[in-house]
PDB file of C-alpha atoms and ligand atoms in Angstrom:
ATOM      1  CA  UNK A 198      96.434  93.031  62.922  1.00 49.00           C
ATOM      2  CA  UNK A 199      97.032  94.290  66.574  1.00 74.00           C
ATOM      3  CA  UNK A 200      97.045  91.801  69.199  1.00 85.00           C
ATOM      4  CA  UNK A 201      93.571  91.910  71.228  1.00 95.00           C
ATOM      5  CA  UNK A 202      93.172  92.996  74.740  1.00 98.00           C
ATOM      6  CA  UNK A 203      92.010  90.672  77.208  1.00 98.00           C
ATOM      7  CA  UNK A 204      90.809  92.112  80.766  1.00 98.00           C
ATOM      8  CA  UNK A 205      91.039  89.084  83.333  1.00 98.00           C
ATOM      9  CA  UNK A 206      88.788  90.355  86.527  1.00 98.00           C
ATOM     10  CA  UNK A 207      85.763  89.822  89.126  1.00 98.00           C
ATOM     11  CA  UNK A 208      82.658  91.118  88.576  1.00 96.00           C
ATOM     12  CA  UNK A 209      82.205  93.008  91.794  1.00 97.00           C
ATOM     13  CA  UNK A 210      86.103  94.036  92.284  1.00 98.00           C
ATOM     14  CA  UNK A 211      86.298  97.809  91.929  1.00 98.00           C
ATOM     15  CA  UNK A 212      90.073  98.324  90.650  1.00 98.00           C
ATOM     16  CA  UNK A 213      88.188  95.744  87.334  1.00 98.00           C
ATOM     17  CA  UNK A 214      85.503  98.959  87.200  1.00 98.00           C
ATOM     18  CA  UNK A 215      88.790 101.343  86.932  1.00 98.00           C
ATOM     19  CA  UNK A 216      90.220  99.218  83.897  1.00 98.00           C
ATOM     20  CA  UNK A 217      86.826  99.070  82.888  1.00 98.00           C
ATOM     21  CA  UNK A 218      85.922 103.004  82.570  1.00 98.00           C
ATOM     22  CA  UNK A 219      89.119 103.345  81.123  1.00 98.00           C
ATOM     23  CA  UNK A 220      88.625 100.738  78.077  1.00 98.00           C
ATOM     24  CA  UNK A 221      85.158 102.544  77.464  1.00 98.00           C
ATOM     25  CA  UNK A 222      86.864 106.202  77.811  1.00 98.00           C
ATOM     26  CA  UNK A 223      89.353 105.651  76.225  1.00 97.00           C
ATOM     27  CA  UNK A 224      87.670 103.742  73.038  1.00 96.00           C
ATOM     28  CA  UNK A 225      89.535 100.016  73.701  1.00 97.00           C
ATOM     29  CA  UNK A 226      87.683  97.275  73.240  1.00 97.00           C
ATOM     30  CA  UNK A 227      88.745  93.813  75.634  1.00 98.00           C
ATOM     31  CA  UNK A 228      87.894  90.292  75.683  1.00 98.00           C
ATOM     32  CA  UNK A 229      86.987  89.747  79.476  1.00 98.00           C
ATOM     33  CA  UNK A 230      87.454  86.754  81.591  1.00 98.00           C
ATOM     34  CA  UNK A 231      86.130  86.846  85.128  1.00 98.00           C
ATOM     35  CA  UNK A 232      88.147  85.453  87.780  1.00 98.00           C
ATOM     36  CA  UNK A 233      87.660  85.517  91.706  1.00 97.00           C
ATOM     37  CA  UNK A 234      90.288  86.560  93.444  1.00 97.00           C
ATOM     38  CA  UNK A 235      88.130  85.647  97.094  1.00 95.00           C
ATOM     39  CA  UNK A 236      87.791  82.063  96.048  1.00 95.00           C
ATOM     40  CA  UNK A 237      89.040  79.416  98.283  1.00 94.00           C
ATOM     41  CA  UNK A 238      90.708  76.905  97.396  1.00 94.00           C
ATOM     42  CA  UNK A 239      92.341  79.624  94.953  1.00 93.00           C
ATOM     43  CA  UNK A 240      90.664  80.635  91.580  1.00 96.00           C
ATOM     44  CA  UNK A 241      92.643  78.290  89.019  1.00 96.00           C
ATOM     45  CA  UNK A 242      91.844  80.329  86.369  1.00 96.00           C
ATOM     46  CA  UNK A 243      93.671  83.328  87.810  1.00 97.00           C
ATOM     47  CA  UNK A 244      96.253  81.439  88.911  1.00 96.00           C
ATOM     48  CA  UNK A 245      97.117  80.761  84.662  1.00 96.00           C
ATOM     49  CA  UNK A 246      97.636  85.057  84.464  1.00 97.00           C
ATOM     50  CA  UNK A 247      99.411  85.974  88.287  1.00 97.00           C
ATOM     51  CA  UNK A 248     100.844  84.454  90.852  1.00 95.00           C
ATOM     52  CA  UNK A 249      99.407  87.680  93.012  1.00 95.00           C
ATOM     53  CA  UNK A 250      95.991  86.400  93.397  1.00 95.00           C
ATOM     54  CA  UNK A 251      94.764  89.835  92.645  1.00 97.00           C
ATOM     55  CA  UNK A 252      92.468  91.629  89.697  1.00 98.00           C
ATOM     56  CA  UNK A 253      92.724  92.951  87.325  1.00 98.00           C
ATOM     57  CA  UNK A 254      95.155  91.616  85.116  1.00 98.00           C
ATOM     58  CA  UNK A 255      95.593  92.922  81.380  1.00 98.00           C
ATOM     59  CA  UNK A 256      97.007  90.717  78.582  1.00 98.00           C
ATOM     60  CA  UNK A 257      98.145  92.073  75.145  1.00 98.00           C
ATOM     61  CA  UNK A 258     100.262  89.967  73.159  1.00 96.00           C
ATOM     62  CA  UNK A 259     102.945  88.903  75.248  1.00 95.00           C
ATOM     63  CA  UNK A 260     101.994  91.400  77.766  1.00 97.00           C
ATOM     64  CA  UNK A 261     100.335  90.836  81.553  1.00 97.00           C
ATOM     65  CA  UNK A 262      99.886  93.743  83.280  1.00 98.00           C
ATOM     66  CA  UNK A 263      98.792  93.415  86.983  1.00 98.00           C
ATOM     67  CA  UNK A 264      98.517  96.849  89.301  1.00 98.00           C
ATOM     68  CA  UNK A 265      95.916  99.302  87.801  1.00 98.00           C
ATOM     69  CA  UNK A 266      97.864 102.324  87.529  1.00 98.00           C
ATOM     70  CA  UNK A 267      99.750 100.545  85.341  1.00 98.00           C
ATOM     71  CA  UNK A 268      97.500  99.153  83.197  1.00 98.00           C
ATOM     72  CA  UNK A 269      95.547 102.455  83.054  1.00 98.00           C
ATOM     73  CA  UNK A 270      99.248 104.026  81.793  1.00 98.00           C
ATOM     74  CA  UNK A 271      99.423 101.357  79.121  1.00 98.00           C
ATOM     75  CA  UNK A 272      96.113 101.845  78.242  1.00 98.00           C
ATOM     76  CA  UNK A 273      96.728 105.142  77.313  1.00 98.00           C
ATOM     77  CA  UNK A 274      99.883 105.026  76.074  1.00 97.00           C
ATOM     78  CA  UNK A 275      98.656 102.722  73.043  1.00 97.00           C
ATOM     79  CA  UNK A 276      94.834 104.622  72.834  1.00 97.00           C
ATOM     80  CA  UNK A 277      94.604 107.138  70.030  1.00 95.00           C
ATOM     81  CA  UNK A 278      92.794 109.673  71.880  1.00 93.00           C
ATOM     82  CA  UNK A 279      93.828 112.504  73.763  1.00 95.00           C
ATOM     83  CA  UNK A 280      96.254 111.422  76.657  1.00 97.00           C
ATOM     84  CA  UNK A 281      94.691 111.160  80.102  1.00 98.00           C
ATOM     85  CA  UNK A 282      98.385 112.156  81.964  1.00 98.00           C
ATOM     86  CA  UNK A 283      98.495 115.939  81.697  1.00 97.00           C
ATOM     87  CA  UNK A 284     101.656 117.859  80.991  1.00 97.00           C
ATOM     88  CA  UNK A 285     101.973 120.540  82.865  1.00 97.00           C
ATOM     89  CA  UNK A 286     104.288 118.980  85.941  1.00 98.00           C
ATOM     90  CA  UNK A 287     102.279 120.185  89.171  1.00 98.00           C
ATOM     91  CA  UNK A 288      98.683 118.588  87.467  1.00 98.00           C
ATOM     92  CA  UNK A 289     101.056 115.216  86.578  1.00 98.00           C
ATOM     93  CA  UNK A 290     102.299 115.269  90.110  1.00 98.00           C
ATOM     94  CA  UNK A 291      98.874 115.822  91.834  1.00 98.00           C
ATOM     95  CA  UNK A 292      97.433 113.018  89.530  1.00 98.00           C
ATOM     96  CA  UNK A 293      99.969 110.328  90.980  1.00 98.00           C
ATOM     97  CA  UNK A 294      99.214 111.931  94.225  1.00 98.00           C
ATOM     98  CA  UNK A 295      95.980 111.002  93.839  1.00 98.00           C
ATOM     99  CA  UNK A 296      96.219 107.617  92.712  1.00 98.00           C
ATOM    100  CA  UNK A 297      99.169 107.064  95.769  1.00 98.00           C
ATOM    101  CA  UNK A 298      95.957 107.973  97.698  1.00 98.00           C
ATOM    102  CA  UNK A 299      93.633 105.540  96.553  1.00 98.00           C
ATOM    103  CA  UNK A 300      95.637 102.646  96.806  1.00 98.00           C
ATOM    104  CA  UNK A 301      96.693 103.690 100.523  1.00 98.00           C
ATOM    105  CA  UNK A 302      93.586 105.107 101.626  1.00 98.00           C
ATOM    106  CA  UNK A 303      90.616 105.138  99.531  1.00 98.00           C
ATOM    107  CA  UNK A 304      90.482 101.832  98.774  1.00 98.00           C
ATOM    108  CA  UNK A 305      91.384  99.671 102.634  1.00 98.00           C
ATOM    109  CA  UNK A 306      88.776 102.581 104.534  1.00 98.00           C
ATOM    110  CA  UNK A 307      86.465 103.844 102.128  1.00 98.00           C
ATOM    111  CA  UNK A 308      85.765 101.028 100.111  1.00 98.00           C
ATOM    112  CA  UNK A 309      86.684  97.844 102.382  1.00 98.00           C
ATOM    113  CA  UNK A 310      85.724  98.949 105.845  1.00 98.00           C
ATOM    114  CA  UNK A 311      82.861 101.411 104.656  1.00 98.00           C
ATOM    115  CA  UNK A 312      81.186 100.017 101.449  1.00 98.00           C
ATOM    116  CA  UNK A 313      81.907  96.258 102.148  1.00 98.00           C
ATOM    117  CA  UNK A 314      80.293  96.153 105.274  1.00 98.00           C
ATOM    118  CA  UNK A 315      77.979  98.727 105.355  1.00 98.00           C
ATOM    119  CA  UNK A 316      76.397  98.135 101.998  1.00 98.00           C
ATOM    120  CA  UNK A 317      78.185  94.840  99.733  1.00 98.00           C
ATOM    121  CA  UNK A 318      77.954  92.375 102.748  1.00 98.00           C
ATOM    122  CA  UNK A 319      74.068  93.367 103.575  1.00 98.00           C
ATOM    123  CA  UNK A 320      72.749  93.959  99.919  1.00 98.00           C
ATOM    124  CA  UNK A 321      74.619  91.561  97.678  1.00 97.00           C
ATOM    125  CA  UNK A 322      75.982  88.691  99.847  1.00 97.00           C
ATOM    126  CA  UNK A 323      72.972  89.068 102.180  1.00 98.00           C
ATOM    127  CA  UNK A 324      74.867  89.311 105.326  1.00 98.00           C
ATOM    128  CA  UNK A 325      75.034  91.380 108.429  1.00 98.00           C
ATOM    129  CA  UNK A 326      75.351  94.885 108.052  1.00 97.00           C
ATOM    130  CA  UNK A 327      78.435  95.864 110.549  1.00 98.00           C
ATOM    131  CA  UNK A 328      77.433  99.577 111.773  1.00 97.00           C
ATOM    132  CA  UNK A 329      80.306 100.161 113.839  1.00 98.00           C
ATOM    133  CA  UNK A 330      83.161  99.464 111.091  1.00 98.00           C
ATOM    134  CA  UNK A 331      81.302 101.891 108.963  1.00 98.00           C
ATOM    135  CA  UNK A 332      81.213 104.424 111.924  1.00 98.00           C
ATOM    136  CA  UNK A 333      84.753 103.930 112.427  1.00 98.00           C
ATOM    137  CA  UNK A 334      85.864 103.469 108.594  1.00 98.00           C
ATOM    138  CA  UNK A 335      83.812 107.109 108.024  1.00 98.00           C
ATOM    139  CA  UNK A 336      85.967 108.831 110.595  1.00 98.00           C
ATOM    140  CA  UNK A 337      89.242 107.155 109.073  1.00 98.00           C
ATOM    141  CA  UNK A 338      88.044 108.669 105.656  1.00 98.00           C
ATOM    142  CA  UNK A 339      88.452 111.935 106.687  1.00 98.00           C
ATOM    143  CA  UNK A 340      91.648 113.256 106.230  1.00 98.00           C
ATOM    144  CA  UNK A 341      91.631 111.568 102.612  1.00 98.00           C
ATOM    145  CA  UNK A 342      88.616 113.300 101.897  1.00 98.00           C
ATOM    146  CA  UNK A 343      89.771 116.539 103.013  1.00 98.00           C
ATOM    147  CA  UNK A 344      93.365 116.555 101.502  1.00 98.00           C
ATOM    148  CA  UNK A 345      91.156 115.558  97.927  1.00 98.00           C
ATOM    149  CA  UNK A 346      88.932 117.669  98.113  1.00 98.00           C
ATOM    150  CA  UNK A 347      92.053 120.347  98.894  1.00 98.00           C
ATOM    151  CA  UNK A 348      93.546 119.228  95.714  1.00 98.00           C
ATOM    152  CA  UNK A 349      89.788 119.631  94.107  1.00 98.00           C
ATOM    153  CA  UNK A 350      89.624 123.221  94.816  1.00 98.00           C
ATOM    154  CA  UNK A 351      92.969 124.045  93.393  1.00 97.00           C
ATOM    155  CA  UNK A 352      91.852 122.958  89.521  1.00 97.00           C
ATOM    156  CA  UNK A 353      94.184 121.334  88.396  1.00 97.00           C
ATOM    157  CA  UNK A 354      92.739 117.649  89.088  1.00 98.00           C
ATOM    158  CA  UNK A 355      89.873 116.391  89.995  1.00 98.00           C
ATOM    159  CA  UNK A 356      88.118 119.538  87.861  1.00 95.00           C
ATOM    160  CA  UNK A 357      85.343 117.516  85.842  1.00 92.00           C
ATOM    161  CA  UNK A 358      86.707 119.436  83.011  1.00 90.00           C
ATOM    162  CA  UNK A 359      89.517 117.418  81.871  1.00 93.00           C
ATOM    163  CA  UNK A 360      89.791 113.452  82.572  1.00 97.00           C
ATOM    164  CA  UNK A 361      92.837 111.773  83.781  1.00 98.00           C
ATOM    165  CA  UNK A 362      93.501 108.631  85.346  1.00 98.00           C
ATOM    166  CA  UNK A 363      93.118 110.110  88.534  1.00 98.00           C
ATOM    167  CA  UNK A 364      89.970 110.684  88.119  1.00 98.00           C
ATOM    168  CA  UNK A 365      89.437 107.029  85.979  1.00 98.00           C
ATOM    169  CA  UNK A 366      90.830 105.557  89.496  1.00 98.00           C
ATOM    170  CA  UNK A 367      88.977 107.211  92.377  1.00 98.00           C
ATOM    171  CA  UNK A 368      85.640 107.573  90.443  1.00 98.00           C
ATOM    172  CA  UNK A 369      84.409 104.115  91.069  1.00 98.00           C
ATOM    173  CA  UNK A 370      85.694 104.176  94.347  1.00 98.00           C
ATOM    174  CA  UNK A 371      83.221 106.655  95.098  1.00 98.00           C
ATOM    175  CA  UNK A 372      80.656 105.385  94.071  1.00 98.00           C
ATOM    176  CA  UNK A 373      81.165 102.515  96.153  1.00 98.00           C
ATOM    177  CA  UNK A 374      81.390 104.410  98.918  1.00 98.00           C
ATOM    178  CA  UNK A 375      78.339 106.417  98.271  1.00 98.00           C
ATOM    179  CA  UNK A 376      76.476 103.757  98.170  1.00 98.00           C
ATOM    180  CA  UNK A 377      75.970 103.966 102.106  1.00 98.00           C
ATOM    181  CA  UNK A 378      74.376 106.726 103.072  1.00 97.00           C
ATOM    182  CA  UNK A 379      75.661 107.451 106.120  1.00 98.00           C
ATOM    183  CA  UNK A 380      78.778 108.300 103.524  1.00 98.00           C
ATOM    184  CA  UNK A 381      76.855 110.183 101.389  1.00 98.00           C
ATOM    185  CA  UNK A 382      75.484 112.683 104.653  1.00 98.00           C
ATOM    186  CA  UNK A 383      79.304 113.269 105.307  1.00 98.00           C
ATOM    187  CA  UNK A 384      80.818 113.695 101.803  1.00 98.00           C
ATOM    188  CA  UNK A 385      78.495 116.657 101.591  1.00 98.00           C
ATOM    189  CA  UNK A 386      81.492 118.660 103.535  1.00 98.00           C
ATOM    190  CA  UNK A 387      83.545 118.034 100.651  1.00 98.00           C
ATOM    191  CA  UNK A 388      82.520 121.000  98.403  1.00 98.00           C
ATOM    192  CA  UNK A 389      84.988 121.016  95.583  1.00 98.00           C
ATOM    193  CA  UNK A 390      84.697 116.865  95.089  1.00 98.00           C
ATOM    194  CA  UNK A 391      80.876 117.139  95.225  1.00 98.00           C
ATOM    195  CA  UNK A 392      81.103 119.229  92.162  1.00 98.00           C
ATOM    196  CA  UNK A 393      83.726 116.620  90.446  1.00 98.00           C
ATOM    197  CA  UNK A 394      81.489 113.958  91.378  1.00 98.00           C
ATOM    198  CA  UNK A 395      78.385 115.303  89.800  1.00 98.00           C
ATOM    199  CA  UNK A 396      80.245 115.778  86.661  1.00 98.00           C
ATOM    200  CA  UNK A 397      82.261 112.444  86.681  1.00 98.00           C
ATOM    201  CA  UNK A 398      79.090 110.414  88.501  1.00 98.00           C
ATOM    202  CA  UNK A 399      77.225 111.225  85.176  1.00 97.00           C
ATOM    203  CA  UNK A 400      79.627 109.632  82.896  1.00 98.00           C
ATOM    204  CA  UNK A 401      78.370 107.333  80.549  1.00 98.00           C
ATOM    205  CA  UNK A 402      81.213 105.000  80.686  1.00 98.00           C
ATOM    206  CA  UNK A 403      81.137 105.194  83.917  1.00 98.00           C
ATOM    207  CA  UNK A 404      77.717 104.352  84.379  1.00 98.00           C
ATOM    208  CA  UNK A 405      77.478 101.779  81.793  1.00 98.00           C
ATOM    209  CA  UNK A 406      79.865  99.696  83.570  1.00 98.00           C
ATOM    210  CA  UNK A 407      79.194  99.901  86.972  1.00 98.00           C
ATOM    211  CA  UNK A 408      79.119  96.175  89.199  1.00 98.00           C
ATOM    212  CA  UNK A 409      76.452  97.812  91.290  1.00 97.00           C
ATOM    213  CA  UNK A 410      74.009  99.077  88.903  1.00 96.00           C
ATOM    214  CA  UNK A 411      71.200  96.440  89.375  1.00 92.00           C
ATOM    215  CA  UNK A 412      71.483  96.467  93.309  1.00 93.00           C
TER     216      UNK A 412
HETATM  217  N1  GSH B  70      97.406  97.009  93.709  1.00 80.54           N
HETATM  218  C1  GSH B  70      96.365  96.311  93.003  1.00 80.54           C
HETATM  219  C2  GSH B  70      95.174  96.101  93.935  1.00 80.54           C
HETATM  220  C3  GSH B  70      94.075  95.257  93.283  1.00 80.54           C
HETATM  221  C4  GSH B  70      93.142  94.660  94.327  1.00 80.54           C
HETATM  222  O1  GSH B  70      93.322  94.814  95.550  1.00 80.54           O
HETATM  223  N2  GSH B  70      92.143  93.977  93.808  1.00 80.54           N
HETATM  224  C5  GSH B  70      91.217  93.282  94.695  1.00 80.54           C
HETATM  225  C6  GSH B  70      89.824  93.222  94.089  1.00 80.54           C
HETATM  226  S1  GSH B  70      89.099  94.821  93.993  1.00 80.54           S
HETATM  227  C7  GSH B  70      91.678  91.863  94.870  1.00 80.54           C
HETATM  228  O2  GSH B  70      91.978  91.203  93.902  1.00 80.54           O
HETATM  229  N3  GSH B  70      91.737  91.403  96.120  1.00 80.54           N
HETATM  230  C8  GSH B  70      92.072  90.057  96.429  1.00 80.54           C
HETATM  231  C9  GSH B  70      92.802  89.961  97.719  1.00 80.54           C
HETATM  232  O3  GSH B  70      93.176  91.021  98.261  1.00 80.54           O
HETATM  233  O4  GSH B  70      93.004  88.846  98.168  1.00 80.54           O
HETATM  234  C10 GSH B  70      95.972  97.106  91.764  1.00 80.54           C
HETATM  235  O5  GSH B  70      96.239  98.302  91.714  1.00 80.54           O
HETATM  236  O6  GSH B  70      95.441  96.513  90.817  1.00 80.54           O
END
């Protein structure tokens, strides 16, 4: 028998949500332990999988994986479906553009200085909402937004039509981000990524496994 996939991550963390859509796209099924990577003095049982102090981490057999674009890779290298890396070189290109993207700028602006303290530190810690980071984080999301929703428009990512890990790694960062509304009033200038979102915001696995769902 196949060695079993174990999923080490926090419950809140959004790159775990990535690995997580992916597992549920892509038919996998994962043992999960939950780990904080916040947690001070440092999370021992983390600590047993990297040395990074980051999540997620993905064991198989012999295997740990940290860095989410490359566990979503090995993911789908080893799924029986349909691959989720397209072919044809310019779509292949554009998704690692993409994903470049997220790491550098969707995830430090749009998630940690826009969702974190405009709707994670208020809502779910219970803290102070900090309305001038998420003024400031909204205007550093712009050129991001616009060079996506560029790539949007052209078809060849970010379509709705076809999935790819692309779209497996910015999805829940949008929804994060969404959750404020002041983000949600400006992503409405983003024509060709409010169509992908209403296709990929509807996705089962991606609903069924967001961190956010009972806030
Ligand atoms: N490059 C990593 C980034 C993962 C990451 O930043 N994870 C966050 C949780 S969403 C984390 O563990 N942060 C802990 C820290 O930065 O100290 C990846 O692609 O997996």
């Amino acid at each position: 028998m196949a060695d079993p996939l174990r999923l080490i991550g926090f419950e809140h963390s959004v790159y775990t949500w990535a690995v997580r859509f992916a597992l549920g796209e892509m038919g996998h099924v994962a043992a999960y332990v939950e780990a904080n990577p916040f947690a001070d003095p440092p999370d021992p049982v983390l600590a047993r999988y990297t040395p990074l102090k980051r999540v997620p981490v993905l064991q198989h057999g012999d295997l740990l994986l940290t860095e989410t674009s490359a566990i979503l890779r090995y993911l789908d290298a080893i799924s029986d479906g349909a691959s989720m890396q397209p072919d044809d070189p310019i779509a292949a290109a554009q998704m690692d553009q993409i994903i470049g993207i997220v790491d550098a700028d969707v995830y430090p602006v749009m998630v940690r200085q826009v969702f974190s303290p405009g709707f994670y530190t208020p809502v779910v810690l219970g803290g102070e909402r900090d309305d001038a980071r998420v003024v400031e984080g909204l205007e550093r999301a712009k050129p991001a937004l616009g060079l996506l929703d560029r790539i949007a428009a052209e078809g060849r990512q970010l379509s709705g039509a076809v999935l790819s890990l692309a779209d497996i790694q910015l999805a829940p960062m949008m929804a994060y981000f969404l959750r404020v509304e002041a983000a949600g009033e400006m992503f409405k200038r983003y024509p060709a990524l409010v169509a992908w979102w209403q296709v990929m915001g509807a996705r089962p696995a991606l609903r069924s496994t967001d961190p956010m769902a009972g806030y």
